[in-house]
Amino acid sequence: KSGEVVYFNNPMWPGEAHSIKVEKILYKEKSEYQEVLVFESLTYGKVLVLDGIVQLTEKDECAYQEMIAHLPLCSIPSPKTVLVVGGGDGGVLREISRHSSVEHIDICEIDKMVIDVSKKFFPDLAVGFEDPRVHLHVGDAIEFLRCAPEGKYDAVIVDSSDPVGPAQELVEKPFFETIAKALRPGGVLCNMAESMWLHTHLIQDMISICRETFKGSVRYAWASVPTYPSGVIGFLLCSTEGPHVDFVNPINPIEKLEGADKHRRKLRFYNSEMHSAAFALPAFLKREVSLL
Ligand code: AAT
């Protein structure tokens, strides 16, 4: 209801809740996979919530979408073929589109309702679907990757929900193995990797799995996103065996892209300094997940 405060409480972060003042509920439906809610907030613009978890707000979506797309794509020369897992709002597609070297973008999103809702309420994100390089596949990414041709992608970006509900298997070893197979030698993965404050163990598990699976580099980066639990979100970056990828020092500077199209909306969060800084980790995290 208008004026109501909505509390998000979830087994992923027991004992804490995050509240944002609702001005107006715009949409609330159950899809085949999850409850999809859109509301107008007082201070963060429109908000997309899936199963009670904030996926994005208009105010701070730039931080997450820009970082998850450009951390991997600026780390390799001339990315051409990219796969997005999840990301049905289109925001990550919008960011990938900035890269003129990219020729083909596959996106595999499980829930068509997320796509439809984004087209209706978040046109600044759904604009990503209008790029003719984008090929949409509605389905489970587990299945999609199982059937993906070997070595097809330069980069895979996993923009998926938290590992409860339809994204459960997206943090397990068989899934990472299919990604490693779908990447070319020296290809890169960027995976949403939770909060260092809340999910140190989950991060540790993902890093161990990825160290076994990806024979190139494995690095953890993070960024501030005020409306995600604890206000930060992490990214796990991995490369397959082949040409070395130095994630910390981007080889494909974004400044080149910024100048390329004057009519495009300007980057709001990402730049080369934010890229390198994202890999600086607090002492406790280095110790606990042995990233030294
Ligand atoms: N860019 C917005 C952020 C997201 S959206 C995550 C998307 O992943 C959702 O649209 C969801 O439907 C989709 N998804 C979940 N499981 C699968 C699957 N198995 N296959 C394909 N798509 C899937 C993520 C926000 C992160 C929030 C951090 N707390």
PDB file of C-alpha atoms and ligand atoms in Angstrom:
ATOM      1  CA  LYS A   1       0.000   0.000   0.000  1.00  0.00           C
ATOM      2  CA  SER A   2       1.079   3.566  -0.496  1.00  0.00           C
ATOM      3  CA  GLY A   3       3.147   4.818   2.447  1.00  0.00           C
ATOM      4  CA  GLU A   4       3.806   1.319   3.751  1.00  0.00           C
ATOM      5  CA  VAL A   5       7.325   0.285   4.743  1.00  0.00           C
ATOM      6  CA  VAL A   6       8.279  -3.067   3.208  1.00  0.00           C
ATOM      7  CA  TYR A   7      10.722  -5.256   5.152  1.00  0.00           C
ATOM      8  CA  PHE A   8      12.805  -7.845   3.360  1.00  0.00           C
ATOM      9  CA  ASN A   9      13.694 -10.780   5.531  1.00  0.00           C
ATOM     10  CA  ASN A  10      15.272 -13.853   4.066  1.00  0.00           C
ATOM     11  CA  PRO A  11      17.239 -16.989   5.081  1.00  0.00           C
ATOM     12  CA  MET A  12      20.196 -15.552   3.098  1.00  0.00           C
ATOM     13  CA  TRP A  13      20.561 -12.826   5.759  1.00  0.00           C
ATOM     14  CA  PRO A  14      18.779 -13.922   8.937  1.00  0.00           C
ATOM     15  CA  GLY A  15      18.310 -11.349  11.665  1.00  0.00           C
ATOM     16  CA  GLU A  16      18.398  -8.339   9.414  1.00  0.00           C
ATOM     17  CA  ALA A  17      15.979  -6.513   7.192  1.00  0.00           C
ATOM     18  CA  HIS A  18      16.234  -3.669   4.795  1.00  0.00           C
ATOM     19  CA  SER A  19      13.431  -1.196   4.348  1.00  0.00           C
ATOM     20  CA  ILE A  20      12.588   1.244   1.590  1.00  0.00           C
ATOM     21  CA  LYS A  21       9.543   3.454   1.712  1.00  0.00           C
ATOM     22  CA  VAL A  22       6.941   2.452  -0.863  1.00  0.00           C
ATOM     23  CA  GLU A  23       5.130   5.233  -2.645  1.00  0.00           C
ATOM     24  CA  LYS A  24       3.069   2.973  -4.840  1.00  0.00           C
ATOM     25  CA  ILE A  25       2.921  -0.698  -5.799  1.00  0.00           C
ATOM     26  CA  LEU A  26       2.989  -0.835  -9.590  1.00  0.00           C
ATOM     27  CA  TYR A  27       2.954  -4.582 -10.235  1.00  0.00           C
ATOM     28  CA  LYS A  28       2.664  -7.782  -8.226  1.00  0.00           C
ATOM     29  CA  GLU A  29       2.246 -11.221  -9.834  1.00  0.00           C
ATOM     30  CA  LYS A  30       3.397 -14.774  -9.300  1.00  0.00           C
ATOM     31  CA  SER A  31       5.276 -16.162 -12.291  1.00  0.00           C
ATOM     32  CA  GLU A  32       5.997 -19.844 -12.802  1.00  0.00           C
ATOM     33  CA  TYR A  33       9.258 -19.347 -10.856  1.00  0.00           C
ATOM     34  CA  GLN A  34       8.930 -16.479  -8.388  1.00  0.00           C
ATOM     35  CA  GLU A  35       6.927 -13.530  -7.115  1.00  0.00           C
ATOM     36  CA  VAL A  36       7.597 -10.447  -9.224  1.00  0.00           C
ATOM     37  CA  LEU A  37       7.036  -7.058  -7.584  1.00  0.00           C
ATOM     38  CA  VAL A  38       7.642  -3.537  -8.874  1.00  0.00           C
ATOM     39  CA  PHE A  39       7.103  -0.468  -6.730  1.00  0.00           C
ATOM     40  CA  GLU A  40       7.815   3.227  -6.839  1.00  0.00           C
ATOM     41  CA  SER A  41       9.976   4.135  -3.844  1.00  0.00           C
ATOM     42  CA  LEU A  42      10.423   7.480  -2.163  1.00  0.00           C
ATOM     43  CA  THR A  43      14.189   7.802  -2.705  1.00  0.00           C
ATOM     44  CA  TYR A  44      15.447   5.103  -5.088  1.00  0.00           C
ATOM     45  CA  GLY A  45      13.045   5.410  -8.032  1.00  0.00           C
ATOM     46  CA  LYS A  46      11.339   2.236  -9.219  1.00  0.00           C
ATOM     47  CA  VAL A  47      12.410  -1.016  -7.566  1.00  0.00           C
ATOM     48  CA  LEU A  48      12.305  -4.599  -8.933  1.00  0.00           C
ATOM     49  CA  VAL A  49      11.885  -7.298  -6.271  1.00  0.00           C
ATOM     50  CA  LEU A  50      11.896 -11.072  -6.863  1.00  0.00           C
ATOM     51  CA  ASP A  51      10.708 -13.357  -4.035  1.00  0.00           C
ATOM     52  CA  GLY A  52      11.160 -10.505  -1.553  1.00  0.00           C
ATOM     53  CA  ILE A  53      14.748  -9.705  -2.634  1.00  0.00           C
ATOM     54  CA  VAL A  54      15.665  -6.385  -4.234  1.00  0.00           C
ATOM     55  CA  GLN A  55      17.176  -7.045  -7.686  1.00  0.00           C
ATOM     56  CA  LEU A  56      17.616  -3.443  -8.753  1.00  0.00           C
ATOM     57  CA  THR A  57      16.560   0.134  -8.161  1.00  0.00           C
ATOM     58  CA  GLU A  58      16.711   2.918 -10.720  1.00  0.00           C
ATOM     59  CA  LYS A  59      19.042   4.925  -8.522  1.00  0.00           C
ATOM     60  CA  ASP A  60      21.847   2.431  -7.973  1.00  0.00           C
ATOM     61  CA  GLU A  61      21.468  -0.178 -10.774  1.00  0.00           C
ATOM     62  CA  CYS A  62      24.336   1.513 -12.637  1.00  0.00           C
ATOM     63  CA  ALA A  63      26.909   0.306 -10.095  1.00  0.00           C
ATOM     64  CA  TYR A  64      26.006  -3.377 -10.419  1.00  0.00           C
ATOM     65  CA  GLN A  65      25.291  -3.544 -14.159  1.00  0.00           C
ATOM     66  CA  GLU A  66      28.327  -1.506 -15.230  1.00  0.00           C
ATOM     67  CA  MET A  67      30.744  -3.422 -13.017  1.00  0.00           C
ATOM     68  CA  ILE A  68      29.460  -6.932 -13.845  1.00  0.00           C
ATOM     69  CA  ALA A  69      29.717  -6.148 -17.576  1.00  0.00           C
ATOM     70  CA  HIS A  70      32.886  -4.077 -17.870  1.00  0.00           C
ATOM     71  CA  LEU A  71      35.087  -5.905 -15.330  1.00  0.00           C
ATOM     72  CA  PRO A  72      35.240  -8.932 -17.663  1.00  0.00           C
ATOM     73  CA  LEU A  73      34.883  -7.178 -21.033  1.00  0.00           C
ATOM     74  CA  CYS A  74      37.578  -4.582 -20.367  1.00  0.00           C
ATOM     75  CA  SER A  75      39.974  -7.324 -19.217  1.00  0.00           C
ATOM     76  CA  ILE A  76      40.316  -8.984 -22.635  1.00  0.00           C
ATOM     77  CA  PRO A  77      41.116  -7.531 -26.051  1.00  0.00           C
ATOM     78  CA  SER A  78      38.185  -7.195 -28.509  1.00  0.00           C
ATOM     79  CA  PRO A  79      35.495  -9.412 -26.943  1.00  0.00           C
ATOM     80  CA  LYS A  80      33.213 -10.704 -29.716  1.00  0.00           C
ATOM     81  CA  THR A  81      30.849 -13.369 -28.371  1.00  0.00           C
ATOM     82  CA  VAL A  82      29.210 -12.945 -24.977  1.00  0.00           C
ATOM     83  CA  LEU A  83      26.677 -14.968 -22.956  1.00  0.00           C
ATOM     84  CA  VAL A  84      24.530 -13.472 -20.192  1.00  0.00           C
ATOM     85  CA  VAL A  85      22.923 -15.838 -17.677  1.00  0.00           C
ATOM     86  CA  GLY A  86      19.832 -14.313 -15.997  1.00  0.00           C
ATOM     87  CA  GLY A  87      19.797 -10.546 -16.419  1.00  0.00           C
ATOM     88  CA  GLY A  88      16.226 -10.484 -17.756  1.00  0.00           C
ATOM     89  CA  ASP A  89      15.874  -6.779 -16.970  1.00  0.00           C
ATOM     90  CA  GLY A  90      18.259  -5.997 -19.868  1.00  0.00           C
ATOM     91  CA  GLY A  91      20.625  -3.723 -17.922  1.00  0.00           C
ATOM     92  CA  VAL A  92      23.685  -5.894 -18.485  1.00  0.00           C
ATOM     93  CA  LEU A  93      22.844  -6.089 -22.214  1.00  0.00           C
ATOM     94  CA  ARG A  94      22.731  -2.284 -22.294  1.00  0.00           C
ATOM     95  CA  GLU A  95      26.273  -2.202 -20.875  1.00  0.00           C
ATOM     96  CA  ILE A  96      27.661  -4.935 -23.166  1.00  0.00           C
ATOM     97  CA  SER A  97      26.294  -2.979 -26.150  1.00  0.00           C
ATOM     98  CA  ARG A  98      28.834  -0.238 -25.498  1.00  0.00           C
ATOM     99  CA  HIS A  99      31.559  -2.573 -26.743  1.00  0.00           C
ATOM    100  CA  SER A 100      31.717  -2.156 -30.499  1.00  0.00           C
ATOM    101  CA  SER A 101      33.946  -5.239 -30.884  1.00  0.00           C
ATOM    102  CA  VAL A 102      31.037  -7.435 -29.705  1.00  0.00           C
ATOM    103  CA  GLU A 103      29.282  -9.229 -32.573  1.00  0.00           C
ATOM    104  CA  HIS A 104      26.950 -11.680 -30.837  1.00  0.00           C
ATOM    105  CA  ILE A 105      25.224 -11.614 -27.431  1.00  0.00           C
ATOM    106  CA  ASP A 106      23.217 -14.601 -26.157  1.00  0.00           C
ATOM    107  CA  ILE A 107      21.063 -14.127 -23.078  1.00  0.00           C
ATOM    108  CA  CYS A 108      19.420 -17.004 -21.213  1.00  0.00           C
ATOM    109  CA  GLU A 109      16.799 -15.860 -18.692  1.00  0.00           C
ATOM    110  CA  ILE A 110      14.470 -18.362 -17.054  1.00  0.00           C
ATOM    111  CA  ASP A 111      11.516 -16.090 -16.370  1.00  0.00           C
ATOM    112  CA  LYS A 112       9.734 -14.319 -19.236  1.00  0.00           C
ATOM    113  CA  MET A 113       7.727 -12.258 -16.744  1.00  0.00           C
ATOM    114  CA  VAL A 114      10.935 -10.463 -15.637  1.00  0.00           C
ATOM    115  CA  ILE A 115      11.605  -9.458 -19.257  1.00  0.00           C
ATOM    116  CA  ASP A 116       8.033  -8.257 -19.856  1.00  0.00           C
ATOM    117  CA  VAL A 117       7.947  -6.318 -16.590  1.00  0.00           C
ATOM    118  CA  SER A 118      11.258  -4.646 -17.368  1.00  0.00           C
ATOM    119  CA  LYS A 119      10.052  -3.598 -20.816  1.00  0.00           C
ATOM    120  CA  LYS A 120       6.992  -2.036 -19.176  1.00  0.00           C
ATOM    121  CA  PHE A 121       8.506  -0.372 -16.082  1.00  0.00           C
ATOM    122  CA  PHE A 122      12.270  -0.086 -16.696  1.00  0.00           C
ATOM    123  CA  PRO A 123      12.730   1.163 -20.268  1.00  0.00           C
ATOM    124  CA  ASP A 124      16.230   2.497 -19.473  1.00  0.00           C
ATOM    125  CA  LEU A 125      17.300  -1.085 -18.759  1.00  0.00           C
ATOM    126  CA  ALA A 126      15.150  -2.992 -21.248  1.00  0.00           C
ATOM    127  CA  VAL A 127      16.656  -0.835 -23.999  1.00  0.00           C
ATOM    128  CA  GLY A 128      19.413  -3.475 -23.913  1.00  0.00           C
ATOM    129  CA  PHE A 129      17.094  -5.915 -25.738  1.00  0.00           C
ATOM    130  CA  GLU A 130      16.828  -3.568 -28.737  1.00  0.00           C
ATOM    131  CA  ASP A 131      20.419  -4.165 -29.827  1.00  0.00           C
ATOM    132  CA  PRO A 132      20.310  -6.368 -32.956  1.00  0.00           C
ATOM    133  CA  ARG A 133      23.324  -8.346 -31.692  1.00  0.00           C
ATOM    134  CA  VAL A 134      21.165  -9.729 -28.830  1.00  0.00           C
ATOM    135  CA  HIS A 135      19.674 -13.227 -29.112  1.00  0.00           C
ATOM    136  CA  LEU A 136      17.164 -14.040 -26.377  1.00  0.00           C
ATOM    137  CA  HIS A 137      16.665 -17.564 -25.051  1.00  0.00           C
ATOM    138  CA  VAL A 138      13.970 -18.036 -22.431  1.00  0.00           C
ATOM    139  CA  GLY A 139      14.889 -21.083 -20.361  1.00  0.00           C
ATOM    140  CA  ASP A 140      17.037 -22.546 -17.613  1.00  0.00           C
ATOM    141  CA  ALA A 141      20.682 -21.557 -18.019  1.00  0.00           C
ATOM    142  CA  ILE A 142      21.809 -24.927 -16.656  1.00  0.00           C
ATOM    143  CA  GLU A 143      20.240 -26.635 -19.664  1.00  0.00           C
ATOM    144  CA  PHE A 144      21.363 -23.898 -22.083  1.00  0.00           C
ATOM    145  CA  LEU A 145      25.004 -24.236 -21.060  1.00  0.00           C
ATOM    146  CA  ARG A 146      24.871 -28.025 -21.194  1.00  0.00           C
ATOM    147  CA  CYS A 147      24.058 -27.719 -24.898  1.00  0.00           C
ATOM    148  CA  ALA A 148      26.361 -24.752 -25.684  1.00  0.00           C
ATOM    149  CA  PRO A 149      29.054 -25.370 -28.329  1.00  0.00           C
ATOM    150  CA  GLU A 150      32.538 -25.844 -26.864  1.00  0.00           C
ATOM    151  CA  GLY A 151      34.722 -22.723 -26.893  1.00  0.00           C
ATOM    152  CA  LYS A 152      31.966 -20.485 -28.283  1.00  0.00           C
ATOM    153  CA  TYR A 153      32.228 -17.516 -25.906  1.00  0.00           C
ATOM    154  CA  ASP A 154      34.883 -14.898 -25.155  1.00  0.00           C
ATOM    155  CA  ALA A 155      32.980 -13.953 -21.988  1.00  0.00           C
ATOM    156  CA  VAL A 156      30.169 -15.332 -19.838  1.00  0.00           C
ATOM    157  CA  ILE A 157      28.414 -13.003 -17.383  1.00  0.00           C
ATOM    158  CA  VAL A 158      26.302 -14.640 -14.691  1.00  0.00           C
ATOM    159  CA  ASP A 159      23.807 -12.008 -13.552  1.00  0.00           C
ATOM    160  CA  SER A 160      21.668 -14.360 -11.533  1.00  0.00           C
ATOM    161  CA  SER A 161      19.595 -14.191  -8.390  1.00  0.00           C
ATOM    162  CA  ASP A 162      20.727 -15.448  -4.993  1.00  0.00           C
ATOM    163  CA  PRO A 163      21.068 -19.246  -4.690  1.00  0.00           C
ATOM    164  CA  VAL A 164      17.567 -19.830  -3.352  1.00  0.00           C
ATOM    165  CA  GLY A 165      14.810 -20.743  -5.827  1.00  0.00           C
ATOM    166  CA  PRO A 166      15.604 -21.040  -9.561  1.00  0.00           C
ATOM    167  CA  ALA A 167      19.272 -20.030  -9.136  1.00  0.00           C
ATOM    168  CA  GLN A 168      20.151 -22.791  -6.631  1.00  0.00           C
ATOM    169  CA  GLU A 169      22.323 -24.796  -9.030  1.00  0.00           C
ATOM    170  CA  LEU A 170      24.131 -21.726 -10.353  1.00  0.00           C
ATOM    171  CA  VAL A 171      26.718 -21.874  -7.550  1.00  0.00           C
ATOM    172  CA  GLU A 172      27.488 -25.592  -7.923  1.00  0.00           C
ATOM    173  CA  LYS A 173      30.484 -27.223  -9.604  1.00  0.00           C
ATOM    174  CA  PRO A 174      28.734 -28.836 -12.622  1.00  0.00           C
ATOM    175  CA  PHE A 175      27.456 -25.403 -13.658  1.00  0.00           C
ATOM    176  CA  PHE A 176      30.936 -23.853 -13.545  1.00  0.00           C
ATOM    177  CA  GLU A 177      32.284 -26.818 -15.519  1.00  0.00           C
ATOM    178  CA  THR A 178      29.813 -26.182 -18.332  1.00  0.00           C
ATOM    179  CA  ILE A 179      30.828 -22.498 -18.371  1.00  0.00           C
ATOM    180  CA  ALA A 180      34.532 -23.358 -18.572  1.00  0.00           C
ATOM    181  CA  LYS A 181      33.765 -25.635 -21.540  1.00  0.00           C
ATOM    182  CA  ALA A 182      31.690 -22.984 -23.305  1.00  0.00           C
ATOM    183  CA  LEU A 183      34.544 -20.455 -23.053  1.00  0.00           C
ATOM    184  CA  ARG A 184      37.405 -20.205 -25.542  1.00  0.00           C
ATOM    185  CA  PRO A 185      40.973 -20.575 -24.176  1.00  0.00           C
ATOM    186  CA  GLY A 186      41.706 -17.369 -22.231  1.00  0.00           C
ATOM    187  CA  GLY A 187      37.966 -16.566 -22.120  1.00  0.00           C
ATOM    188  CA  VAL A 188      36.500 -14.961 -18.996  1.00  0.00           C
ATOM    189  CA  LEU A 189      33.663 -15.507 -16.538  1.00  0.00           C
ATOM    190  CA  CYS A 190      32.187 -12.807 -14.295  1.00  0.00           C
ATOM    191  CA  ASN A 191      29.820 -14.199 -11.718  1.00  0.00           C
ATOM    192  CA  MET A 192      27.676 -12.321  -9.192  1.00  0.00           C
ATOM    193  CA  ALA A 193      29.326 -13.345  -5.932  1.00  0.00           C
ATOM    194  CA  GLU A 194      27.322 -12.051  -2.997  1.00  0.00           C
ATOM    195  CA  SER A 195      28.409  -9.921  -0.031  1.00  0.00           C
ATOM    196  CA  MET A 196      31.750 -10.337   1.708  1.00  0.00           C
ATOM    197  CA  TRP A 197      30.065  -9.302   4.988  1.00  0.00           C
ATOM    198  CA  LEU A 198      27.281 -11.868   4.830  1.00  0.00           C
ATOM    199  CA  HIS A 199      28.490 -14.788   2.733  1.00  0.00           C
ATOM    200  CA  THR A 200      32.180 -15.369   3.368  1.00  0.00           C
ATOM    201  CA  HIS A 201      31.656 -19.159   3.304  1.00  0.00           C
ATOM    202  CA  LEU A 202      29.709 -19.135   0.074  1.00  0.00           C
ATOM    203  CA  ILE A 203      32.429 -16.990  -1.492  1.00  0.00           C
ATOM    204  CA  GLN A 204      35.102 -19.372  -0.210  1.00  0.00           C
ATOM    205  CA  ASP A 205      33.215 -22.337  -1.711  1.00  0.00           C
ATOM    206  CA  MET A 206      32.781 -20.614  -5.066  1.00  0.00           C
ATOM    207  CA  ILE A 207      36.460 -19.669  -5.166  1.00  0.00           C
ATOM    208  CA  SER A 208      37.591 -23.234  -4.386  1.00  0.00           C
ATOM    209  CA  ILE A 209      35.307 -24.648  -7.079  1.00  0.00           C
ATOM    210  CA  CYS A 210      36.521 -22.070  -9.594  1.00  0.00           C
ATOM    211  CA  ARG A 211      40.204 -22.636  -8.776  1.00  0.00           C
ATOM    212  CA  GLU A 212      39.690 -26.310  -9.633  1.00  0.00           C
ATOM    213  CA  THR A 213      37.619 -25.598 -12.730  1.00  0.00           C
ATOM    214  CA  PHE A 214      39.309 -22.582 -14.340  1.00  0.00           C
ATOM    215  CA  LYS A 215      42.977 -23.046 -14.999  1.00  0.00           C
ATOM    216  CA  GLY A 216      43.759 -19.350 -15.659  1.00  0.00           C
ATOM    217  CA  SER A 217      43.239 -16.570 -13.091  1.00  0.00           C
ATOM    218  CA  VAL A 218      40.603 -16.430 -10.325  1.00  0.00           C
ATOM    219  CA  ARG A 219      40.014 -13.062  -8.645  1.00  0.00           C
ATOM    220  CA  TYR A 220      37.373 -11.489  -6.394  1.00  0.00           C
ATOM    221  CA  ALA A 221      36.185  -7.887  -6.835  1.00  0.00           C
ATOM    222  CA  TRP A 222      33.445  -5.872  -5.157  1.00  0.00           C
ATOM    223  CA  ALA A 223      31.447  -2.677  -5.431  1.00  0.00           C
ATOM    224  CA  SER A 224      29.098  -0.603  -3.337  1.00  0.00           C
ATOM    225  CA  VAL A 225      25.395  -1.058  -4.129  1.00  0.00           C
ATOM    226  CA  PRO A 226      23.356   0.604  -1.351  1.00  0.00           C
ATOM    227  CA  THR A 227      20.143  -1.410  -1.864  1.00  0.00           C
ATOM    228  CA  TYR A 228      21.750  -4.872  -1.823  1.00  0.00           C
ATOM    229  CA  PRO A 229      21.993  -6.578   1.599  1.00  0.00           C
ATOM    230  CA  SER A 230      24.891  -5.041   3.577  1.00  0.00           C
ATOM    231  CA  GLY A 231      25.385  -2.477   0.808  1.00  0.00           C
ATOM    232  CA  VAL A 232      28.031  -4.304  -1.196  1.00  0.00           C
ATOM    233  CA  ILE A 233      28.102  -6.952  -3.897  1.00  0.00           C
ATOM    234  CA  GLY A 234      30.969  -9.137  -5.099  1.00  0.00           C
ATOM    235  CA  PHE A 235      32.058 -10.455  -8.478  1.00  0.00           C
ATOM    236  CA  LEU A 236      34.068 -13.580  -9.112  1.00  0.00           C
ATOM    237  CA  LEU A 237      36.296 -13.271 -12.177  1.00  0.00           C
ATOM    238  CA  CYS A 238      37.835 -16.369 -13.736  1.00  0.00           C
ATOM    239  CA  SER A 239      39.691 -17.146 -16.938  1.00  0.00           C
ATOM    240  CA  THR A 240      40.276 -20.429 -18.703  1.00  0.00           C
ATOM    241  CA  GLU A 241      43.691 -21.772 -19.647  1.00  0.00           C
ATOM    242  CA  GLY A 242      45.184 -19.848 -22.549  1.00  0.00           C
ATOM    243  CA  PRO A 243      46.362 -16.269 -23.017  1.00  0.00           C
ATOM    244  CA  HIS A 244      46.908 -14.805 -19.524  1.00  0.00           C
ATOM    245  CA  VAL A 245      44.211 -12.427 -18.259  1.00  0.00           C
ATOM    246  CA  ASP A 246      45.319  -9.716 -15.825  1.00  0.00           C
ATOM    247  CA  PHE A 247      41.944  -8.713 -14.369  1.00  0.00           C
ATOM    248  CA  VAL A 248      43.357  -5.954 -12.168  1.00  0.00           C
ATOM    249  CA  ASN A 249      44.882  -3.928 -15.022  1.00  0.00           C
ATOM    250  CA  PRO A 250      42.284  -3.607 -17.811  1.00  0.00           C
ATOM    251  CA  ILE A 251      43.698  -4.068 -21.289  1.00  0.00           C
ATOM    252  CA  ASN A 252      40.639  -2.662 -23.071  1.00  0.00           C
ATOM    253  CA  PRO A 253      40.207   0.794 -21.536  1.00  0.00           C
ATOM    254  CA  ILE A 254      36.640   2.059 -21.232  1.00  0.00           C
ATOM    255  CA  GLU A 255      37.682   5.594 -22.165  1.00  0.00           C
ATOM    256  CA  LYS A 256      37.861   4.285 -25.745  1.00  0.00           C
ATOM    257  CA  LEU A 257      34.198   3.273 -25.563  1.00  0.00           C
ATOM    258  CA  GLU A 258      33.031   6.456 -23.872  1.00  0.00           C
ATOM    259  CA  GLY A 259      34.168   8.498 -26.851  1.00  0.00           C
ATOM    260  CA  ALA A 260      32.712   6.080 -29.395  1.00  0.00           C
ATOM    261  CA  ASP A 261      29.050   7.132 -29.280  1.00  0.00           C
ATOM    262  CA  LYS A 262      28.152  10.615 -28.096  1.00  0.00           C
ATOM    263  CA  HIS A 263      24.420   9.863 -27.970  1.00  0.00           C
ATOM    264  CA  ARG A 264      24.698   6.974 -25.543  1.00  0.00           C
ATOM    265  CA  ARG A 265      23.946   7.522 -21.848  1.00  0.00           C
ATOM    266  CA  LYS A 266      27.192   8.211 -20.022  1.00  0.00           C
ATOM    267  CA  LEU A 267      28.726   5.691 -17.647  1.00  0.00           C
ATOM    268  CA  ARG A 268      27.759   6.583 -14.102  1.00  0.00           C
ATOM    269  CA  PHE A 269      29.919   4.289 -12.002  1.00  0.00           C
ATOM    270  CA  TYR A 270      32.580   2.394 -13.921  1.00  0.00           C
ATOM    271  CA  ASN A 271      35.939   3.829 -14.950  1.00  0.00           C
ATOM    272  CA  SER A 272      39.440   2.351 -15.119  1.00  0.00           C
ATOM    273  CA  GLU A 273      40.281   3.434 -11.564  1.00  0.00           C
ATOM    274  CA  MET A 274      37.111   1.819 -10.166  1.00  0.00           C
ATOM    275  CA  HIS A 275      38.031  -1.311 -12.119  1.00  0.00           C
ATOM    276  CA  SER A 276      41.437  -1.738 -10.508  1.00  0.00           C
ATOM    277  CA  ALA A 277      40.249  -0.537  -7.083  1.00  0.00           C
ATOM    278  CA  ALA A 278      37.482  -3.187  -7.053  1.00  0.00           C
ATOM    279  CA  PHE A 279      40.137  -5.874  -6.544  1.00  0.00           C
ATOM    280  CA  ALA A 280      41.502  -4.334  -3.333  1.00  0.00           C
ATOM    281  CA  LEU A 281      40.211  -6.553  -0.516  1.00  0.00           C
ATOM    282  CA  PRO A 282      39.896  -6.049   3.239  1.00  0.00           C
ATOM    283  CA  ALA A 283      42.344  -7.965   5.433  1.00  0.00           C
ATOM    284  CA  PHE A 284      39.676 -10.229   6.955  1.00  0.00           C
ATOM    285  CA  LEU A 285      38.483 -11.392   3.543  1.00  0.00           C
ATOM    286  CA  LYS A 286      41.982 -12.136   2.283  1.00  0.00           C
ATOM    287  CA  ARG A 287      42.618 -14.174   5.403  1.00  0.00           C
ATOM    288  CA  GLU A 288      39.307 -16.015   5.520  1.00  0.00           C
ATOM    289  CA  VAL A 289      39.125 -16.978   1.882  1.00  0.00           C
ATOM    290  CA  SER A 290      42.885 -17.278   1.387  1.00  0.00           C
ATOM    291  CA  LEU A 291      43.103 -14.922  -1.559  1.00  0.00           C
ATOM    292  CA  LEU A 292      46.639 -13.761  -0.851  1.00  0.00           C
TER     293      LEU A 292
HETATM  294  N1  AAT B   1      20.312  -7.249 -13.160  1.00  0.00           N
HETATM  295  C1  AAT B   1      19.430  -7.540 -12.078  1.00  0.00           C
HETATM  296  C2  AAT B   1      19.919  -8.439 -11.161  1.00  0.00           C
HETATM  297  C3  AAT B   1      19.644  -9.719 -10.950  1.00  0.00           C
HETATM  298  S1  AAT B   1      18.445 -10.483 -11.842  1.00  0.00           S
HETATM  299  C4  AAT B   1      18.690 -12.184 -11.773  1.00  0.00           C
HETATM  300  C5  AAT B   1      17.866 -12.925 -12.840  1.00  0.00           C
HETATM  301  O1  AAT B   1      18.312 -14.275 -12.898  1.00  0.00           O
HETATM  302  C6  AAT B   1      16.347 -12.968 -12.602  1.00  0.00           C
HETATM  303  O2  AAT B   1      15.677 -12.335 -13.653  1.00  0.00           O
HETATM  304  C7  AAT B   1      16.038 -14.479 -12.543  1.00  0.00           C
HETATM  305  O3  AAT B   1      14.784 -14.812 -13.122  1.00  0.00           O
HETATM  306  C8  AAT B   1      17.212 -15.071 -13.330  1.00  0.00           C
HETATM  307  N2  AAT B   1      17.500 -16.484 -13.059  1.00  0.00           N
HETATM  308  C9  AAT B   1      17.464 -17.124 -11.869  1.00  0.00           C
HETATM  309  N3  AAT B   1      17.756 -18.433 -12.032  1.00  0.00           N
HETATM  310  C10 AAT B   1      17.995 -18.634 -13.354  1.00  0.00           C
HETATM  311  C11 AAT B   1      18.341 -19.791 -14.131  1.00  0.00           C
HETATM  312  N4  AAT B   1      18.486 -20.996 -13.565  1.00  0.00           N
HETATM  313  N5  AAT B   1      18.505 -19.625 -15.469  1.00  0.00           N
HETATM  314  C12 AAT B   1      18.356 -18.394 -16.050  1.00  0.00           C
HETATM  315  N6  AAT B   1      18.032 -17.287 -15.350  1.00  0.00           N
HETATM  316  C13 AAT B   1      17.842 -17.395 -14.023  1.00  0.00           C
HETATM  317  C14 AAT B   1      20.456 -10.339  -9.880  1.00  0.00           C
HETATM  318  C15 AAT B   1      20.513  -9.502  -8.645  1.00  0.00           C
HETATM  319  C16 AAT B   1      21.447 -10.020  -7.591  1.00  0.00           C
HETATM  320  C17 AAT B   1      20.910  -9.767  -6.206  1.00  0.00           C
HETATM  321  C18 AAT B   1      21.958  -9.924  -5.169  1.00  0.00           C
HETATM  322  N7  AAT B   1      21.394 -10.006  -3.840  1.00  0.00           N
END
